[in-house]
PDB file of C-alpha atoms in Angstrom:
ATOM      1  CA  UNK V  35       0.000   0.000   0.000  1.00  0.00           C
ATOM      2  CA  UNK V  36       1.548   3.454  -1.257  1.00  0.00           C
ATOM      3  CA  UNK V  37       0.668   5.876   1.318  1.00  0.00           C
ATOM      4  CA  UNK V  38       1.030   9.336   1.851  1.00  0.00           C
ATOM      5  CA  UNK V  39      -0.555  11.046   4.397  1.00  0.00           C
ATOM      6  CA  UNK V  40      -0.774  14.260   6.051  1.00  0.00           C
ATOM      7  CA  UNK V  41      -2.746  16.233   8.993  1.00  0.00           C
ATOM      8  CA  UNK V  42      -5.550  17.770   6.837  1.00  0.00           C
ATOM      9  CA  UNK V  43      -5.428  21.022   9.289  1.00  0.00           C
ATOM     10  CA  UNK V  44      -6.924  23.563   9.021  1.00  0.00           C
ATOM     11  CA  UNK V  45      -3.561  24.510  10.144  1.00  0.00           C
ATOM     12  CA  UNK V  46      -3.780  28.622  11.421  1.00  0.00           C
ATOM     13  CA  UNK V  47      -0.602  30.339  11.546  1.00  0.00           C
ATOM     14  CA  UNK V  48      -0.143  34.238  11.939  1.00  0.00           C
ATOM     15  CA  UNK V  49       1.108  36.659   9.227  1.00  0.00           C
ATOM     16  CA  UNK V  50       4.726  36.437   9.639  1.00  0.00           C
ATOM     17  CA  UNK V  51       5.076  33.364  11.799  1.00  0.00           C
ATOM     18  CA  UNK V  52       6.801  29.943  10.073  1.00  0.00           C
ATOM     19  CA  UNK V  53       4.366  27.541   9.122  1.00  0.00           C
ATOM     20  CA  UNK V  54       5.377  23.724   8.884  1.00  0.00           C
ATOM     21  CA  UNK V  55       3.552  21.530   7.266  1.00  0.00           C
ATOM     22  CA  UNK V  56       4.073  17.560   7.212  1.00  0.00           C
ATOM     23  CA  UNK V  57       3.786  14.659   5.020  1.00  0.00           C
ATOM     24  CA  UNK V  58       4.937  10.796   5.816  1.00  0.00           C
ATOM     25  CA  UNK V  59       4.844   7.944   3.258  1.00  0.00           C
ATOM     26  CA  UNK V  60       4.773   4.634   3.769  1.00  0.00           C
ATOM     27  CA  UNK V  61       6.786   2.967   1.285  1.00  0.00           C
ATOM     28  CA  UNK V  62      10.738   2.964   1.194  1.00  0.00           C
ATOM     29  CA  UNK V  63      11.469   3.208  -2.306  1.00  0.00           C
ATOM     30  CA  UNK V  64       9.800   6.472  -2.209  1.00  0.00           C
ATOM     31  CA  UNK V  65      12.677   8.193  -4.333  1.00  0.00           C
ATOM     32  CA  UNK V  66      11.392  11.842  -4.672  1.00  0.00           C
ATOM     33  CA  UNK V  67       9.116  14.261  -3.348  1.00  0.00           C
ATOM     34  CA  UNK V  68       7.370  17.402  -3.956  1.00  0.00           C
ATOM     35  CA  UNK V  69       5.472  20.171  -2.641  1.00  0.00           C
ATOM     36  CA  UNK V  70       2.494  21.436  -4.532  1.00  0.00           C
ATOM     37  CA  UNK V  71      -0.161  24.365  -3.698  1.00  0.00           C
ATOM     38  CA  UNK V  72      -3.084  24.580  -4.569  1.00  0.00           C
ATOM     39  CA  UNK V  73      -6.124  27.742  -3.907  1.00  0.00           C
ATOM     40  CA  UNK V  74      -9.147  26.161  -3.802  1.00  0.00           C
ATOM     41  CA  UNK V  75     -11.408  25.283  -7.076  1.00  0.00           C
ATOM     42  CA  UNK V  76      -7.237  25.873  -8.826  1.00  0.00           C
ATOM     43  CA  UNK V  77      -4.964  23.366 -10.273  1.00  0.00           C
ATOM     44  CA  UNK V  78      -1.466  22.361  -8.075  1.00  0.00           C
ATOM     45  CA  UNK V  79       1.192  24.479  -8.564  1.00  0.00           C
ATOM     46  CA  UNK V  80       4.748  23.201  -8.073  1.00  0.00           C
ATOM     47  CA  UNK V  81       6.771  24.764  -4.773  1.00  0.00           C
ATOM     48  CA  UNK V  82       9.812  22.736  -4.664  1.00  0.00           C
ATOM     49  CA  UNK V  83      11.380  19.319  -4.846  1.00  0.00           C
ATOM     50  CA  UNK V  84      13.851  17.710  -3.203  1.00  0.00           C
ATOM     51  CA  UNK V  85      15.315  14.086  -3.184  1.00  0.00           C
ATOM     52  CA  UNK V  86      18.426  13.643  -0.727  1.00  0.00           C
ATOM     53  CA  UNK V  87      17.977  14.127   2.819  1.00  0.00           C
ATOM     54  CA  UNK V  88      18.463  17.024   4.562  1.00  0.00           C
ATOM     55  CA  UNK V  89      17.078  20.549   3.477  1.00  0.00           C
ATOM     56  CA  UNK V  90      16.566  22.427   0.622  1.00  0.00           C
ATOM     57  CA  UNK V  91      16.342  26.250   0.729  1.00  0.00           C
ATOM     58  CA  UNK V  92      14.336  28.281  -1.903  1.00  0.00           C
ATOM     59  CA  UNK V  93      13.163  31.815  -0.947  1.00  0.00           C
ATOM     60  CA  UNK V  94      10.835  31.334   1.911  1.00  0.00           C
ATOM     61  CA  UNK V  95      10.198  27.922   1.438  1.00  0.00           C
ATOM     62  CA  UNK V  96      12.249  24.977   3.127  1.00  0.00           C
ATOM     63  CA  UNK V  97      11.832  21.309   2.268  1.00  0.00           C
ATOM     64  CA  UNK V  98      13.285  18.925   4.823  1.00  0.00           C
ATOM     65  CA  UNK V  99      13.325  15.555   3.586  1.00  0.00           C
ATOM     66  CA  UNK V 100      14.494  12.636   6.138  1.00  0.00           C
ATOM     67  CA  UNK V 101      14.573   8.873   4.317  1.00  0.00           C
ATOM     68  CA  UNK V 102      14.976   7.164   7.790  1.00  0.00           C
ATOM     69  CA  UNK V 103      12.134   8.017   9.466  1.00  0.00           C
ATOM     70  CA  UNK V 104       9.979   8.385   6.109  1.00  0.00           C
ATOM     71  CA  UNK V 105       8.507  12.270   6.152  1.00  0.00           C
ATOM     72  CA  UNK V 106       9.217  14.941   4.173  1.00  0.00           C
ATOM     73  CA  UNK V 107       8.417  18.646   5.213  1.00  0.00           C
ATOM     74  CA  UNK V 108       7.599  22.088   3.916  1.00  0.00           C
ATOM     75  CA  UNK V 109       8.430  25.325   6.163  1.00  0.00           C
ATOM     76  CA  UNK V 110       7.093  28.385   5.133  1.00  0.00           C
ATOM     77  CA  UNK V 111       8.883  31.508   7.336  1.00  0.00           C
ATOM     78  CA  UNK V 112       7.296  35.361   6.670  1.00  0.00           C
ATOM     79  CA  UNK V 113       4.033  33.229   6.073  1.00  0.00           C
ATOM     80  CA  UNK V 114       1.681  35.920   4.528  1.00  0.00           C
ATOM     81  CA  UNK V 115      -2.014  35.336   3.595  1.00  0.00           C
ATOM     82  CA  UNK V 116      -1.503  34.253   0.208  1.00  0.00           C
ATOM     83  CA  UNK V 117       0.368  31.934   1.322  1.00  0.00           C
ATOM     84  CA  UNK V 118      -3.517  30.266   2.565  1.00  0.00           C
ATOM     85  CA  UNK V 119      -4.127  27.399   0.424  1.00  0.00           C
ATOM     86  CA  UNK V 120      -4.136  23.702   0.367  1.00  0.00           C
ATOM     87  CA  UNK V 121      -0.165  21.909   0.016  1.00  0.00           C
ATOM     88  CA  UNK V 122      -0.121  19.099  -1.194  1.00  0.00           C
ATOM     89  CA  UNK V 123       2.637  16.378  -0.682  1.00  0.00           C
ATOM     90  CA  UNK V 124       3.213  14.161  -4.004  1.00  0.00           C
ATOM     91  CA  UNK V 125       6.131  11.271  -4.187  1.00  0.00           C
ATOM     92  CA  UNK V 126       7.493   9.040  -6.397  1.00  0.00           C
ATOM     93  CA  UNK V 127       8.643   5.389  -6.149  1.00  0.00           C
ATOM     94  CA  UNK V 128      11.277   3.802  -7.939  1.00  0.00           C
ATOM     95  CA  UNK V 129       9.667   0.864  -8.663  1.00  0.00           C
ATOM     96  CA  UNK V 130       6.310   2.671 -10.612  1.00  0.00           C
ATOM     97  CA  UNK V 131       7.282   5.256 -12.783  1.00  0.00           C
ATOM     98  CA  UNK V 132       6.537   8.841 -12.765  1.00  0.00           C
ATOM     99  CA  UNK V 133       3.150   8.525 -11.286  1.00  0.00           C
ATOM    100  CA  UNK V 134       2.722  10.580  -7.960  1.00  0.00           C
ATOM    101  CA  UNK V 135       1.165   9.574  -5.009  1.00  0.00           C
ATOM    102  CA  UNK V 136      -0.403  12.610  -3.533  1.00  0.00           C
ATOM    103  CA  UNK V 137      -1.485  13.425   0.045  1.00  0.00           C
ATOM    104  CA  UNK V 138      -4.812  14.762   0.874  1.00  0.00           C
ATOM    105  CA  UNK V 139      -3.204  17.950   1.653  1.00  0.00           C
ATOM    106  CA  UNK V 140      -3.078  20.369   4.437  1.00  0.00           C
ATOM    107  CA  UNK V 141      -5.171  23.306   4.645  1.00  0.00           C
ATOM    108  CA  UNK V 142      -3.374  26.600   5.979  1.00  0.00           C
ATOM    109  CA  UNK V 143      -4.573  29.349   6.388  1.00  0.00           C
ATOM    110  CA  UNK V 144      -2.692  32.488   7.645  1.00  0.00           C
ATOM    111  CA  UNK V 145      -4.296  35.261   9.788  1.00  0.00           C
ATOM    112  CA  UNK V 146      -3.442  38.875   9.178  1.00  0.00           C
TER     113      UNK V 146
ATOM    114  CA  UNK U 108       6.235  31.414 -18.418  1.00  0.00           C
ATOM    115  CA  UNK U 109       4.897  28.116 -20.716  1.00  0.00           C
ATOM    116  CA  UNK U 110       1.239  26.535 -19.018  1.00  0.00           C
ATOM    117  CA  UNK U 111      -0.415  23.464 -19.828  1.00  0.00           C
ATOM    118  CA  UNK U 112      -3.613  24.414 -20.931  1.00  0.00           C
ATOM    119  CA  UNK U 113      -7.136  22.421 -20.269  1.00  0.00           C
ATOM    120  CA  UNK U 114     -10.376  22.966 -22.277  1.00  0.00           C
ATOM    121  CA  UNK U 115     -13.057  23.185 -21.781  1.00  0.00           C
ATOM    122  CA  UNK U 116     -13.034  24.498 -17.876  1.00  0.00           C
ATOM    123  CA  UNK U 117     -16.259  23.202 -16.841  1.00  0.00           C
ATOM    124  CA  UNK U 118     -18.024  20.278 -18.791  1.00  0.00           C
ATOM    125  CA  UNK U 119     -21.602  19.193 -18.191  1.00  0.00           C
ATOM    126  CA  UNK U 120     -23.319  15.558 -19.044  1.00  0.00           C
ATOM    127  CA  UNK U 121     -25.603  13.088 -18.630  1.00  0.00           C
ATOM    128  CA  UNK U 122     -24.733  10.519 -17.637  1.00  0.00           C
ATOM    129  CA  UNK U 123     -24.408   7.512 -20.019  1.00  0.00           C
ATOM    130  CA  UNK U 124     -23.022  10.035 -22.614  1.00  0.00           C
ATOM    131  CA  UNK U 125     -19.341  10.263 -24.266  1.00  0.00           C
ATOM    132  CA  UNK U 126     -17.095  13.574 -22.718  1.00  0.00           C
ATOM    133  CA  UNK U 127     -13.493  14.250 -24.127  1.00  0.00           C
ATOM    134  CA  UNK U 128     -11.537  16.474 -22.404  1.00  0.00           C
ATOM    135  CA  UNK U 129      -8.254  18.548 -24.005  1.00  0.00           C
ATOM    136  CA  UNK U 130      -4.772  19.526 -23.247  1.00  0.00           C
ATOM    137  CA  UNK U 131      -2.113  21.245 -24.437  1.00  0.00           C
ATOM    138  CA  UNK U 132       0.828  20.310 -22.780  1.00  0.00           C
ATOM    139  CA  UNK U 133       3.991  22.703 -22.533  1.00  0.00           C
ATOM    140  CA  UNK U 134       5.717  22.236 -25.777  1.00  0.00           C
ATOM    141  CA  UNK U 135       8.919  21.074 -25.508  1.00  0.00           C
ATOM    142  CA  UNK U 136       7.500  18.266 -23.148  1.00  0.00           C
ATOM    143  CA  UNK U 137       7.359  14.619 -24.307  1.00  0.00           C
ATOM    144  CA  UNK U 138       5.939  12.595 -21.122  1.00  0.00           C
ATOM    145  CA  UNK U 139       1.801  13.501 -20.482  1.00  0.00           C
ATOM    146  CA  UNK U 140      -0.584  12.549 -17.576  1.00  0.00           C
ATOM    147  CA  UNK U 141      -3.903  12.484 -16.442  1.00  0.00           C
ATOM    148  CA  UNK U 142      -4.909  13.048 -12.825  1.00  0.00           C
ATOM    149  CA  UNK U 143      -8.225  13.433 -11.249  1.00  0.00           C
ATOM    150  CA  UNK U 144      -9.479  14.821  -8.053  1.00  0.00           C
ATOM    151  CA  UNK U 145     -13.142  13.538  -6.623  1.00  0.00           C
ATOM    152  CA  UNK U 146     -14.292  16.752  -4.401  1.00  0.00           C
ATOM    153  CA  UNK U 147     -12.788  16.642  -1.318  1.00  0.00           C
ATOM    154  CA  UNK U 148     -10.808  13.911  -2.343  1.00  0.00           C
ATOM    155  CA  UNK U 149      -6.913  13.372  -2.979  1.00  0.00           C
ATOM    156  CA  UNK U 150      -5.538  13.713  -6.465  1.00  0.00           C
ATOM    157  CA  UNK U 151      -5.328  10.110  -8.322  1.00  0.00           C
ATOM    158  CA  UNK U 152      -2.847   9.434 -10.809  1.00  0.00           C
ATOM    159  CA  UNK U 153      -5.262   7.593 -14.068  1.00  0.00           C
ATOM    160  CA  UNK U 154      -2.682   7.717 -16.608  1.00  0.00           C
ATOM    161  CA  UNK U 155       0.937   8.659 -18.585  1.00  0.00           C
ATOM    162  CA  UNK U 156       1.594   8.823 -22.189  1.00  0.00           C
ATOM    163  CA  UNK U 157       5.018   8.911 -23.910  1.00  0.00           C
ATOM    164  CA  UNK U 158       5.955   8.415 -27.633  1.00  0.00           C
ATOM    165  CA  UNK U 159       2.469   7.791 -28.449  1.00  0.00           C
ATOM    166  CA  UNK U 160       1.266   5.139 -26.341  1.00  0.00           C
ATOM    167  CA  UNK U 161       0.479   4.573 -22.633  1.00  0.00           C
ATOM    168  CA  UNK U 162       3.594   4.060 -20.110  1.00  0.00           C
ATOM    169  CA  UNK U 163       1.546   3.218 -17.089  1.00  0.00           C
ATOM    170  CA  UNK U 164      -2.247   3.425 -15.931  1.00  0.00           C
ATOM    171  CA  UNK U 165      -4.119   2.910 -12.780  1.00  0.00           C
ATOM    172  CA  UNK U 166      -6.885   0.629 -11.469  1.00  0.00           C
ATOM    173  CA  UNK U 167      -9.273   3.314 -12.231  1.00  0.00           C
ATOM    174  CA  UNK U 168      -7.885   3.672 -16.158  1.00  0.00           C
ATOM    175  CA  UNK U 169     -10.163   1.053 -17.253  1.00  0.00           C
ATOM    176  CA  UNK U 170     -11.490  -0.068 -20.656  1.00  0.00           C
ATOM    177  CA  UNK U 171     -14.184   3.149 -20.327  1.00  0.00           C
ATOM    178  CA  UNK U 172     -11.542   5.720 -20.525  1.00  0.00           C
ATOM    179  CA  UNK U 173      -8.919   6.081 -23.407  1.00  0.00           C
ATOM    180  CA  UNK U 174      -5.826   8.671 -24.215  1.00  0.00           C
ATOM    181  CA  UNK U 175      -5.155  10.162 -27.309  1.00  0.00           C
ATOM    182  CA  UNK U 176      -2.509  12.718 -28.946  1.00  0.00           C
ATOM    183  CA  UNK U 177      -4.239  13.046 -32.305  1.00  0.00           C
ATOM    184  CA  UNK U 178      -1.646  16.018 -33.397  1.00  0.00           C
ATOM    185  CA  UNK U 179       1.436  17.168 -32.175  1.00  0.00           C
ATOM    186  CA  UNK U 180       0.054  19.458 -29.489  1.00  0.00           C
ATOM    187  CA  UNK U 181      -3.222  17.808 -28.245  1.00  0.00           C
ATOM    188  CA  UNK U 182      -3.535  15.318 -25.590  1.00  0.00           C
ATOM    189  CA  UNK U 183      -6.825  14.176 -24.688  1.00  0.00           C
ATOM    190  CA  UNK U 184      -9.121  11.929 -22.219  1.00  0.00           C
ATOM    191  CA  UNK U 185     -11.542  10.204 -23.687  1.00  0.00           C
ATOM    192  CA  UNK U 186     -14.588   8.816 -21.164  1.00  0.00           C
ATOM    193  CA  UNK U 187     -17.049   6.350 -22.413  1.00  0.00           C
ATOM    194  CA  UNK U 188     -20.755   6.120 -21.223  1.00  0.00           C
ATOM    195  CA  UNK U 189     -19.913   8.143 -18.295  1.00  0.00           C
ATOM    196  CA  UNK U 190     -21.216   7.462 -14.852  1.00  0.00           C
ATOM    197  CA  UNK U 191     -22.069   9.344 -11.908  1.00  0.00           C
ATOM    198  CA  UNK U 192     -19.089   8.421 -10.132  1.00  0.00           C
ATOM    199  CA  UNK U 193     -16.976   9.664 -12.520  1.00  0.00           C
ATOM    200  CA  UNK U 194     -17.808  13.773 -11.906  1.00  0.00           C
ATOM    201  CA  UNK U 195     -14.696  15.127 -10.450  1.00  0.00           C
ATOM    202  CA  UNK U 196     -11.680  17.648 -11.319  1.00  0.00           C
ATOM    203  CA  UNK U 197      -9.578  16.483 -14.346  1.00  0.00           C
ATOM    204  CA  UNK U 198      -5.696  17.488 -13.983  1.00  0.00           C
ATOM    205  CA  UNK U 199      -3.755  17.663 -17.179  1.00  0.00           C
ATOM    206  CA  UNK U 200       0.114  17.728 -16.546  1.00  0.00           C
ATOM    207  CA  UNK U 201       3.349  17.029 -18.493  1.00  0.00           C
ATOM    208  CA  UNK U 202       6.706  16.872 -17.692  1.00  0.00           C
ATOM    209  CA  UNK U 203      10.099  17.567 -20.004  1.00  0.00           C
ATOM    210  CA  UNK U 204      11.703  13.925 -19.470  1.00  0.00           C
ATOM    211  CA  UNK U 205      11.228  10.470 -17.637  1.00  0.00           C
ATOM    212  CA  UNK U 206      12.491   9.743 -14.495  1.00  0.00           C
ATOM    213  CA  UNK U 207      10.699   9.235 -10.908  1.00  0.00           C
ATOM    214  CA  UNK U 208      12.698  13.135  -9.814  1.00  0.00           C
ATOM    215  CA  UNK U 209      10.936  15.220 -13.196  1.00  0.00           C
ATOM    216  CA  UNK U 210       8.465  17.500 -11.691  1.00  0.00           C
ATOM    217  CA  UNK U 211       5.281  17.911 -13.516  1.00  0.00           C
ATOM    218  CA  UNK U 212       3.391  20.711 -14.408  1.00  0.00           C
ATOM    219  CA  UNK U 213      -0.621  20.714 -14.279  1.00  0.00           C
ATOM    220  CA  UNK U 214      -3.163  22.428 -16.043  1.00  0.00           C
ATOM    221  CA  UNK U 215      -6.240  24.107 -14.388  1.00  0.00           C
ATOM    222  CA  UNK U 216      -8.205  21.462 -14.981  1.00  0.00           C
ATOM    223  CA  UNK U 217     -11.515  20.798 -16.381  1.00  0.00           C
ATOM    224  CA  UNK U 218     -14.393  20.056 -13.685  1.00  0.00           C
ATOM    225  CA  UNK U 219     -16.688  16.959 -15.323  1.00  0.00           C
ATOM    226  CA  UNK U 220     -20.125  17.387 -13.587  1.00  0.00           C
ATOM    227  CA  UNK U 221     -22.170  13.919 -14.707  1.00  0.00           C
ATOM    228  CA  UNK U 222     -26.106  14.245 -14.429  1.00  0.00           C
TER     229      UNK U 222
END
């Protein structure tokens, strides 16, 4: 069974504060894994990636990804309230392709 | 910046009837999918295309649906005698190669409302 899961929220954070969001999988050939949002009713737009362990930095977003212990993370720091919208963790496994495996998502929402 | 593009945005049915649904992937991208998302509901892979014929499908990419790329920018989803069950969000995307680390890019969608 591929899962991926996350908390489903709604997560409230306030304007400014880091938001972190998480996402664990279940299966260890999981080989990559990404960080979509999406605004409601809109289509998932691609964050960031990352496939080694450890963290990866872009702007105000940080992916943490840690094999061992099977989650991935996204931390959002400044968060401001477009930031409120549904993330979505997606991953890939080595063993099927390119098809991602998405998470329900995580609803955030950040209060001015 | 290049978009995958999804027409029409909002398709109405009944049920029973045929529905295709279009894309136009980025252009200088050779692998195409097909996602869905059920209201409320997580997004499920259905479907990838490469070099004109499908590289993997899901359970739910049965004999009713069907994938074409009649021309060299069109990529569609064909549904067969559509059911009820089958309303939901329909997620174009396409990515520039192969590989389980390509990211891939998704369209707005077209939401498939089945009366």
């Amino acid at each position: 069974q591929k899962e991926v899961e996350q908390n489903s929220g709604p997560l409230s954070v306030p304007e400014g504060a880091i938001a972190s969001l998480n996402c664990t999988y279940s299966d260890r050939g999981s080989q990559s894994f990404f960080w979509y949002r999406q605004y409601s009713g809109k289509s998932p737009e691609l964050i960031m990636f990352i496939y080694s362990n450890g963290d990866k930095e872009d702007g105000r977003f940080t992916a943490q990804l840690n094999k061992a212990s099977q989650y991935v993370s996204l931390l959002i720091r400044d968060s401001q309230p477009s930031d409120s919208a549904t993330y979505l963790c997606a991953v890939t496994i080595s063993n099927t392709g390119n098809q991602f495996y998405f998470g329900t998502g995580t609803s955030l929402t950040v209060i001015p | 910046e290049p978009e995958v593009t999804q027409t029409p945005s909002h398709q109405v049915t009944q049920m029973g009837q045929e529905v295709i649904l279009r894309c136009v992937p980025i252009s200088n991208h050779l692998y195409f999918y097909w996602y869905r998302q059920i209201l409320g509901q997580k997004v499920e892979f259905l479907v990838s295309f490469y070099n004109n014929e499908i590289s993997e499908k899901s359970e739910i990419f049965d004999d009713q649906f069907s994938v074409e790329r009649p021309d060299g920018s069109n990529f569609t989803l064909k549904i067969r005698s559509t059911k009820l069950e089958d309303s939901a969000m329909y997620f174009c995307a396409s990515s520039s190669r192969t590989g389980g680390n390509q990211p891939q890019h998704f369209g707005d969608g077209t939401r498939l409302s089945i009366l």
